[in-house]
PDB file of C-alpha atoms in Angstrom:
ATOM      1  CA  MET A   1     103.394 178.208 -63.508  1.00 72.00           C
ATOM      2  CA  LYS A   2     103.642 177.089 -59.854  1.00 86.00           C
ATOM      3  CA  ILE A   3     106.857 179.118 -59.425  1.00 93.00           C
ATOM      4  CA  PHE A   4     104.938 182.346 -60.372  1.00 91.00           C
ATOM      5  CA  VAL A   5     102.143 181.486 -57.963  1.00 91.00           C
ATOM      6  CA  ARG A   6     104.669 180.968 -55.194  1.00 94.00           C
ATOM      7  CA  LEU A   7     106.329 184.256 -56.137  1.00 95.00           C
ATOM      8  CA  GLU A   8     102.991 186.106 -55.980  1.00 94.00           C
ATOM      9  CA  GLU A   9     102.286 184.566 -52.662  1.00 96.00           C
ATOM     10  CA  TRP A  10     105.585 185.578 -51.186  1.00 97.00           C
ATOM     11  CA  LEU A  11     105.248 189.050 -52.579  1.00 97.00           C
ATOM     12  CA  LEU A  12     101.854 189.438 -51.210  1.00 96.00           C
ATOM     13  CA  ALA A  13     103.046 188.217 -47.718  1.00 97.00           C
ATOM     14  CA  ILE A  14     105.991 190.692 -47.787  1.00 98.00           C
ATOM     15  CA  LEU A  15     103.669 193.538 -48.779  1.00 98.00           C
ATOM     16  CA  MET A  16     101.348 192.728 -45.962  1.00 98.00           C
ATOM     17  CA  ILE A  17     104.180 192.543 -43.429  1.00 98.00           C
ATOM     18  CA  VAL A  18     105.598 195.920 -44.581  1.00 98.00           C
ATOM     19  CA  ILE A  19     102.062 197.485 -44.490  1.00 98.00           C
ATOM     20  CA  CYS A  20     101.579 196.206 -40.865  1.00 98.00           C
ATOM     21  CA  GLY A  21     104.996 197.189 -39.856  1.00 98.00           C
ATOM     22  CA  VAL A  22     104.780 200.770 -41.227  1.00 97.00           C
ATOM     23  CA  THR A  23     101.326 201.211 -39.763  1.00 97.00           C
ATOM     24  CA  MET A  24     102.391 199.989 -36.359  1.00 98.00           C
ATOM     25  CA  ALA A  25     105.512 202.217 -36.385  1.00 97.00           C
ATOM     26  CA  ASN A  26     103.229 205.186 -37.022  1.00 96.00           C
ATOM     27  CA  VAL A  27     100.829 204.270 -34.180  1.00 96.00           C
ATOM     28  CA  LEU A  28     103.757 203.819 -31.722  1.00 97.00           C
ATOM     29  CA  SER A  29     105.362 207.049 -32.930  1.00 96.00           C
ATOM     30  CA  ARG A  30     102.112 208.887 -32.335  1.00 95.00           C
ATOM     31  CA  TYR A  31     101.462 207.309 -28.966  1.00 95.00           C
ATOM     32  CA  PHE A  32     104.941 207.610 -27.462  1.00 96.00           C
ATOM     33  CA  LEU A  33     106.497 210.519 -29.320  1.00 95.00           C
ATOM     34  CA  ASN A  34     103.378 212.563 -30.216  1.00 96.00           C
ATOM     35  CA  VAL A  35     104.825 212.756 -33.731  1.00 95.00           C
ATOM     36  CA  SER A  36     103.056 211.302 -36.770  1.00 91.00           C
ATOM     37  CA  LEU A  37     105.085 209.880 -39.602  1.00 92.00           C
ATOM     38  CA  SER A  38     103.619 211.666 -42.609  1.00 88.00           C
ATOM     39  CA  MET A  39     104.792 209.151 -45.232  1.00 92.00           C
ATOM     40  CA  THR A  40     102.965 206.215 -43.689  1.00 95.00           C
ATOM     41  CA  GLU A  41      99.525 206.824 -45.072  1.00 94.00           C
ATOM     42  CA  GLU A  42     100.850 207.371 -48.587  1.00 95.00           C
ATOM     43  CA  LEU A  43     103.079 204.242 -48.470  1.00 96.00           C
ATOM     44  CA  THR A  44     100.468 201.926 -47.044  1.00 97.00           C
ATOM     45  CA  THR A  45      97.830 203.139 -49.525  1.00 96.00           C
ATOM     46  CA  ASN A  46     100.029 202.509 -52.457  1.00 96.00           C
ATOM     47  CA  LEU A  47     101.340 199.203 -51.214  1.00 97.00           C
ATOM     48  CA  PHE A  48      97.659 198.106 -50.654  1.00 97.00           C
ATOM     49  CA  ALA A  49      96.989 198.791 -54.316  1.00 96.00           C
ATOM     50  CA  TYR A  50      99.690 196.296 -55.275  1.00 97.00           C
ATOM     51  CA  ALA A  51      98.542 193.892 -52.650  1.00 98.00           C
ATOM     52  CA  ILE A  52      94.835 194.105 -53.875  1.00 96.00           C
ATOM     53  CA  PHE A  53      95.840 193.229 -57.506  1.00 95.00           C
ATOM     54  CA  ILE A  54      98.152 190.444 -56.506  1.00 95.00           C
ATOM     55  CA  GLY A  55      95.604 188.973 -54.159  1.00 94.00           C
ATOM     56  CA  ALA A  56      92.865 189.280 -56.867  1.00 93.00           C
ATOM     57  CA  SER A  57      94.938 187.399 -59.350  1.00 91.00           C
ATOM     58  CA  LEU A  58      95.762 184.607 -56.879  1.00 90.00           C
ATOM     59  CA  LEU A  59      92.002 184.299 -56.140  1.00 89.00           C
ATOM     60  CA  ALA A  60      91.169 184.331 -59.828  1.00 85.00           C
ATOM     61  CA  ARG A  61      93.298 181.269 -60.368  1.00 80.00           C
ATOM     62  CA  GLU A  62      91.665 179.311 -57.533  1.00 80.00           C
ATOM     63  CA  LYS A  63      88.121 180.499 -58.361  1.00 75.00           C
ATOM     64  CA  GLY A  64      87.926 182.358 -55.017  1.00 76.00           C
ATOM     65  CA  HIS A  65      85.974 185.261 -56.372  1.00 71.00           C
ATOM     66  CA  LEU A  66      82.253 185.611 -55.884  1.00 70.00           C
ATOM     67  CA  GLY A  67      80.394 183.352 -58.299  1.00 73.00           C
ATOM     68  CA  PHE A  68      77.170 181.641 -58.984  1.00 66.00           C
ATOM     69  CA  SER A  69      78.227 178.039 -58.795  1.00 76.00           C
ATOM     70  CA  LEU A  70      74.789 177.070 -57.419  1.00 73.00           C
ATOM     71  CA  LEU A  71      73.345 177.842 -60.796  1.00 77.00           C
ATOM     72  CA  THR A  72      76.118 176.323 -62.932  1.00 82.00           C
ATOM     73  CA  ASP A  73      76.631 173.204 -60.910  1.00 82.00           C
ATOM     74  CA  TYR A  74      73.216 171.825 -62.063  1.00 88.00           C
ATOM     75  CA  LEU A  75      73.850 172.499 -65.749  1.00 89.00           C
ATOM     76  CA  PRO A  76      75.060 169.815 -68.214  1.00 92.00           C
ATOM     77  CA  PRO A  77      78.872 169.608 -68.332  1.00 89.00           C
ATOM     78  CA  LYS A  78      79.107 170.980 -71.883  1.00 90.00           C
ATOM     79  CA  LEU A  79      77.088 174.067 -70.955  1.00 92.00           C
ATOM     80  CA  GLN A  80      79.372 174.516 -67.832  1.00 89.00           C
ATOM     81  CA  ILE A  81      82.340 174.643 -70.203  1.00 90.00           C
ATOM     82  CA  ILE A  82      80.664 177.188 -72.371  1.00 92.00           C
ATOM     83  CA  ILE A  83      79.766 179.377 -69.391  1.00 89.00           C
ATOM     84  CA  ALA A  84      83.368 179.024 -68.073  1.00 87.00           C
ATOM     85  CA  ILE A  85      84.638 180.281 -71.363  1.00 91.00           C
ATOM     86  CA  LEU A  86      82.148 183.087 -71.487  1.00 91.00           C
ATOM     87  CA  ILE A  87      83.068 184.230 -67.948  1.00 88.00           C
ATOM     88  CA  GLY A  88      86.755 184.072 -69.009  1.00 89.00           C
ATOM     89  CA  CYS A  89      85.992 186.273 -71.984  1.00 93.00           C
ATOM     90  CA  LEU A  90      84.021 188.838 -69.927  1.00 93.00           C
ATOM     91  CA  THR A  91      86.624 189.136 -67.258  1.00 92.00           C
ATOM     92  CA  THR A  92      89.319 189.452 -69.987  1.00 93.00           C
ATOM     93  CA  VAL A  93      87.393 192.386 -71.496  1.00 95.00           C
ATOM     94  CA  PHE A  94      87.008 194.027 -68.019  1.00 96.00           C
ATOM     95  CA  PHE A  95      90.639 193.703 -67.125  1.00 96.00           C
ATOM     96  CA  ALA A  96      91.733 194.712 -70.724  1.00 96.00           C
ATOM     97  CA  VAL A  97      89.873 197.945 -70.326  1.00 98.00           C
ATOM     98  CA  LEU A  98      91.348 198.444 -66.877  1.00 98.00           C
ATOM     99  CA  PHE A  99      94.792 197.686 -68.243  1.00 98.00           C
ATOM    100  CA  TRP A 100      94.303 200.181 -71.027  1.00 98.00           C
ATOM    101  CA  PHE A 101      93.245 203.073 -68.809  1.00 98.00           C
ATOM    102  CA  GLY A 102      95.826 202.138 -66.204  1.00 98.00           C
ATOM    103  CA  LEU A 103      98.487 202.243 -68.787  1.00 98.00           C
ATOM    104  CA  GLU A 104      97.292 205.691 -69.960  1.00 98.00           C
ATOM    105  CA  MET A 105      97.375 206.921 -66.360  1.00 98.00           C
ATOM    106  CA  VAL A 106     100.915 205.669 -65.936  1.00 98.00           C
ATOM    107  CA  MET A 107     102.133 207.137 -69.128  1.00 98.00           C
ATOM    108  CA  GLN A 108     100.642 210.530 -68.221  1.00 98.00           C
ATOM    109  CA  GLN A 109     102.202 210.342 -64.791  1.00 97.00           C
ATOM    110  CA  TYR A 110     105.565 209.485 -66.317  1.00 98.00           C
ATOM    111  CA  GLU A 111     105.179 212.281 -68.958  1.00 98.00           C
ATOM    112  CA  TYR A 112     104.367 214.952 -66.471  1.00 97.00           C
ATOM    113  CA  GLN A 113     106.973 213.623 -63.972  1.00 96.00           C
ATOM    114  CA  GLN A 114     104.474 213.594 -61.193  1.00 94.00           C
ATOM    115  CA  LYS A 115     105.837 212.897 -57.691  1.00 96.00           C
ATOM    116  CA  THR A 116     103.991 211.625 -54.608  1.00 93.00           C
ATOM    117  CA  PRO A 117     103.442 214.353 -51.983  1.00 92.00           C
ATOM    118  CA  ALA A 118     104.923 212.797 -48.951  1.00 91.00           C
ATOM    119  CA  LEU A 119     107.617 210.558 -50.234  1.00 92.00           C
ATOM    120  CA  GLY A 120     108.601 212.343 -53.394  1.00 94.00           C
ATOM    121  CA  LEU A 121     108.606 209.131 -55.352  1.00 94.00           C
ATOM    122  CA  ASP A 122     107.649 208.955 -59.038  1.00 96.00           C
ATOM    123  CA  GLU A 123     103.909 208.636 -59.228  1.00 96.00           C
ATOM    124  CA  TRP A 124     104.068 206.243 -62.146  1.00 97.00           C
ATOM    125  CA  ILE A 125     105.746 203.606 -59.959  1.00 96.00           C
ATOM    126  CA  MET A 126     102.798 203.609 -57.665  1.00 94.00           C
ATOM    127  CA  GLY A 127     100.309 203.814 -60.554  1.00 96.00           C
ATOM    128  CA  LEU A 128     101.915 200.754 -62.234  1.00 97.00           C
ATOM    129  CA  SER A 129      99.908 198.540 -59.919  1.00 97.00           C
ATOM    130  CA  VAL A 130      96.853 198.981 -62.121  1.00 97.00           C
ATOM    131  CA  PRO A 131      98.100 197.737 -65.509  1.00 98.00           C
ATOM    132  CA  LEU A 132     100.475 195.233 -63.881  1.00 96.00           C
ATOM    133  CA  GLY A 133      97.669 193.900 -61.714  1.00 96.00           C
ATOM    134  CA  SER A 134      95.235 193.784 -64.572  1.00 97.00           C
ATOM    135  CA  PHE A 135      97.547 191.773 -66.686  1.00 96.00           C
ATOM    136  CA  LEU A 136      98.173 189.300 -63.842  1.00 94.00           C
ATOM    137  CA  CYS A 137      94.419 188.960 -63.342  1.00 94.00           C
ATOM    138  CA  VAL A 138      93.847 188.134 -66.979  1.00 94.00           C
ATOM    139  CA  LEU A 139      96.536 185.446 -66.832  1.00 93.00           C
ATOM    140  CA  ARG A 140      95.144 183.937 -63.627  1.00 92.00           C
ATOM    141  CA  PHE A 141      91.483 184.041 -64.708  1.00 90.00           C
ATOM    142  CA  TRP A 142      92.398 182.158 -67.892  1.00 91.00           C
ATOM    143  CA  GLU A 143      94.576 179.757 -65.898  1.00 90.00           C
ATOM    144  CA  GLY A 144      91.604 179.175 -63.562  1.00 86.00           C
ATOM    145  CA  CYS A 145      89.286 178.794 -66.511  1.00 88.00           C
ATOM    146  CA  ILE A 146      91.477 176.082 -68.072  1.00 90.00           C
ATOM    147  CA  LEU A 147      91.763 174.184 -64.808  1.00 88.00           C
ATOM    148  CA  GLU A 148      87.990 174.334 -64.385  1.00 86.00           C
ATOM    149  CA  ILE A 149      87.407 173.013 -67.858  1.00 90.00           C
ATOM    150  CA  LYS A 150      89.816 170.158 -67.203  1.00 91.00           C
ATOM    151  CA  THR A 151      87.963 169.323 -64.024  1.00 89.00           C
ATOM    152  CA  ILE A 152      84.607 169.375 -65.857  1.00 88.00           C
ATOM    153  CA  ARG A 153      85.909 167.147 -68.605  1.00 89.00           C
ATOM    154  CA  GLY A 154      87.304 164.769 -65.934  1.00 88.00           C
ATOM    155  CA  ARG A 155      83.782 164.487 -64.461  1.00 85.00           C
ATOM    156  CA  MET A 156      82.340 163.870 -67.916  1.00 84.00           C
ATOM    157  CA  LYS A 157      84.675 160.910 -68.395  1.00 83.00           C
ATOM    158  CA  SER A 158      83.879 159.298 -65.043  1.00 73.00           C
TER     159      SER A 158
END
């Protein structure tokens, strides 16, 4: 699993470098040439969608999302495990719904052969960030849940 985490980290870093580079190129183009690159807004927005989902999945693995650990830290370990599993189930339901509707959106974009306005790329490629990111988030939330349960069990033994 560590190789996939590293792959996600590298992909996220590359996306952020491309986003910054394209944005800077547009700013410099406007400042020095008085010409705006029309495709930059569309490209950065769509790349941000991928970056958001990849970042969310990485945070899910490391329990970096907003949580109420103040409440759960004082509970008995067995109850902490139950709550961790419950949270895993609820987030799975949320991302499963997001995956389903994202997949419907992508299939519709593919069926109607929609193109992006500025770049003329297939819209479904850009929309794929939603179901793909949702799938990654489910995997990482459960991975984080399993790691948390192992940590709690380790504290119970000591």
